[in-house]
Amino acid sequence: VNYSRNIGLSLLENFNCDFITFLDDDGYFVNNNILEYALNDIQENPNTKWFIFDLVNEKDNLSNNESCGKIDYILDYLYGNKLNGDTHNFLSSEITKNKRFSTFIKNGQEWTYWIKFSDYETKHIGRKIQYHIYQDDGLTKKSQNRNLKLVLINIYFHIMVFYKRPRCVKALKKSIQNILQLPFRLIKIIFFK
């Protein structure tokens, strides 16, 4: 997925587009006019480089949140002070230049990619953009705790956040918590696969 996204990002740099969004094979736009509505929301906020919209997922069929305006990605979204759950993002093509997804990560790759943009102004709009379906053979439904690579990525992720924001106590606590849980997770991976 990340390799394909990176090809798309490279191709888009040659076009004159304003915003970039991603839609995977387990997601659908909620209706035919939704991009027009999103464009109106974007045009009403010309200085914003990153828009976060809600999605409807098959598990609860509910939108994540009501609009909460300007947010801080790390504190308000990543660590859940204002937003929870999956979202649909639009990024200004101006800030995505030369920024790519890690091809090492298969689950949660968006989170590590979004960190690269966490210093930009972000606006949450409670409009439902995408309907998300969890596929039986998809990465989301597969066990994430039994894979060593995913356990290590989770540790790295919170350390990366703490490196970006050294005063973020939640990132430090999560880093320490994940490191302390590592021996138990390794036992689980080795003996209970």
XYZ file of C-alpha atoms in Angstrom:
193
model
C 0.000 0.000 0.000
C 2.719 2.470 0.980
C 4.780 1.773 -2.119
C 1.716 2.504 -4.281
C 0.893 5.653 -2.332
C 4.451 6.884 -2.779
C 4.227 6.359 -6.546
C 0.976 8.346 -6.541
C 2.543 11.150 -4.489
C 5.501 11.339 -6.903
C 3.175 11.491 -9.920
C 1.010 14.179 -8.317
C 4.020 16.444 -7.801
C 4.068 16.929 -11.593
C 0.451 18.143 -11.628
C -1.026 21.386 -10.445
C -3.280 20.084 -7.677
C -4.084 21.844 -4.432
C -4.944 18.994 -2.071
C -4.253 15.278 -1.832
C -6.381 12.618 -0.158
C -6.202 8.833 0.012
C -8.917 6.240 -0.432
C -8.060 2.574 0.075
C -9.898 -0.471 -1.226
C -11.884 -0.742 2.017
C -13.285 2.780 1.788
C -15.929 4.540 -0.302
C -16.994 8.164 -0.546
C -20.378 8.490 1.139
C -22.014 10.025 -1.943
C -21.235 11.452 -5.385
C -21.224 15.077 -4.196
C -19.000 14.686 -1.159
C -15.819 16.004 -2.803
C -17.696 19.150 -3.811
C -18.792 19.648 -0.192
C -15.245 19.032 1.043
C -13.923 21.557 -1.492
C -16.343 24.168 -0.126
C -15.091 23.453 3.412
C -11.483 23.786 2.240
C -12.143 27.053 0.375
C -13.689 28.556 3.514
C -10.342 28.047 5.296
C -7.662 29.209 2.812
C -4.741 29.239 5.280
C -5.234 25.674 6.503
C -2.900 23.020 5.090
C -4.486 19.915 6.595
C -8.152 19.028 6.948
C -9.484 16.135 8.981
C -12.988 14.912 8.161
C -14.968 12.110 9.758
C -15.814 8.739 8.376
C -18.562 6.251 9.001
C -17.394 2.742 9.734
C -19.285 -0.506 9.592
C -18.668 -1.325 13.254
C -20.742 1.462 14.772
C -22.052 3.381 11.751
C -21.354 6.643 13.583
C -19.318 9.713 12.816
C -16.311 10.175 15.082
C -16.963 13.621 16.462
C -18.654 16.947 15.998
C -16.603 19.683 14.354
C -14.030 21.013 16.764
C -12.195 23.464 14.483
C -8.467 23.990 14.778
C -6.710 21.052 16.412
C -3.231 19.902 17.324
C -2.598 16.560 15.629
C -0.482 15.088 18.411
C -2.402 16.221 21.483
C -5.969 16.490 20.201
C -6.027 13.586 17.764
C -3.181 11.156 18.323
C -3.647 11.134 22.086
C -7.401 11.705 21.912
C -8.005 14.996 23.700
C -10.622 16.020 21.108
C -10.765 13.387 18.339
C -10.974 9.610 18.466
C -10.985 6.893 15.851
C -10.325 6.814 12.148
C -10.663 9.913 9.996
C -10.325 11.001 6.385
C -7.575 13.526 5.659
C -6.910 16.119 2.975
C -3.360 17.523 2.819
C -2.173 20.529 0.876
C 0.069 19.323 -1.957
C 2.414 22.138 -0.947
C 3.334 20.330 2.294
C 3.462 16.780 0.894
C 6.334 17.474 -1.489
C 9.192 15.006 -0.877
C 7.390 13.420 2.065
C 6.666 9.730 1.634
C 5.167 6.791 3.519
C 7.499 4.268 5.096
C 7.498 1.042 3.063
C 8.594 -0.810 6.207
C 5.233 -0.288 7.943
C 2.045 -2.100 6.896
C -0.362 -1.306 9.760
C -0.970 2.194 11.044
C 1.214 3.740 8.365
C -0.965 6.837 8.248
C -0.141 7.757 11.835
C 3.590 7.855 11.180
C 3.039 9.785 7.956
C 0.811 12.390 9.640
C 3.499 13.115 12.230
C 5.544 14.714 9.440
C 2.840 17.384 9.144
C 2.080 17.883 12.831
C 3.493 21.428 12.877
C 0.969 22.661 10.313
C -2.389 24.148 11.169
C -4.979 21.399 11.185
C -8.736 21.810 11.055
C -11.292 19.174 11.941
C -14.644 19.351 10.168
C -17.330 16.939 11.330
C -18.527 16.154 7.813
C -18.726 12.439 7.020
C -16.611 11.893 3.907
C -15.918 8.189 3.772
C -17.658 4.917 4.542
C -15.105 2.398 5.821
C -15.527 -1.394 5.640
C -13.266 -3.739 7.591
C -12.390 -6.628 5.293
C -12.025 -10.141 6.728
C -8.592 -10.547 5.171
C -7.515 -6.921 5.741
C -4.666 -5.713 7.917
C -7.037 -4.074 10.401
C -8.740 -7.331 11.396
C -5.534 -9.384 11.568
C -3.932 -9.677 14.987
C -1.544 -6.810 15.539
C -0.171 -7.894 18.901
C 1.398 -11.131 17.694
C 3.742 -9.578 15.195
C 7.167 -8.502 16.473
C 7.549 -5.908 13.753
C 4.289 -4.216 14.779
C 5.242 -4.238 18.455
C 8.553 -2.554 17.640
C 6.877 -0.040 15.339
C 4.472 0.881 18.150
C 7.430 1.598 20.443
C 9.215 3.554 17.711
C 6.084 5.542 16.946
C 5.693 6.995 20.446
C 9.424 7.657 20.695
C 9.192 9.496 17.361
C 6.352 11.632 18.759
C 8.361 12.357 21.910
C 11.356 13.347 19.761
C 9.129 15.758 17.828
C 7.453 17.067 21.002
C 9.775 16.584 24.008
C 7.220 18.140 26.365
C 4.489 15.666 25.424
C 4.076 13.670 28.631
C 1.622 11.242 27.002
C 4.209 10.271 24.378
C 6.819 9.647 27.081
C 4.388 7.573 29.159
C 3.342 5.491 26.133
C 6.992 4.932 25.168
C 7.880 3.707 28.652
C 4.717 1.590 28.893
C 5.433 -0.107 25.548
C 9.069 -0.760 26.428
C 8.050 -2.313 29.763
C 5.464 -4.515 28.018
C 7.966 -5.676 25.389
C 9.158 -8.842 27.245
C 5.550 -10.017 27.765
C 4.672 -9.345 24.139
C 7.784 -11.223 22.985
C 6.739 -14.237 25.066
C 3.260 -14.049 23.576
C 4.689 -13.859 20.037
C 7.141 -16.716 20.527
C 5.007 -19.174 22.481
C 1.398 -18.404 21.584
C 1.487 -17.807 17.825
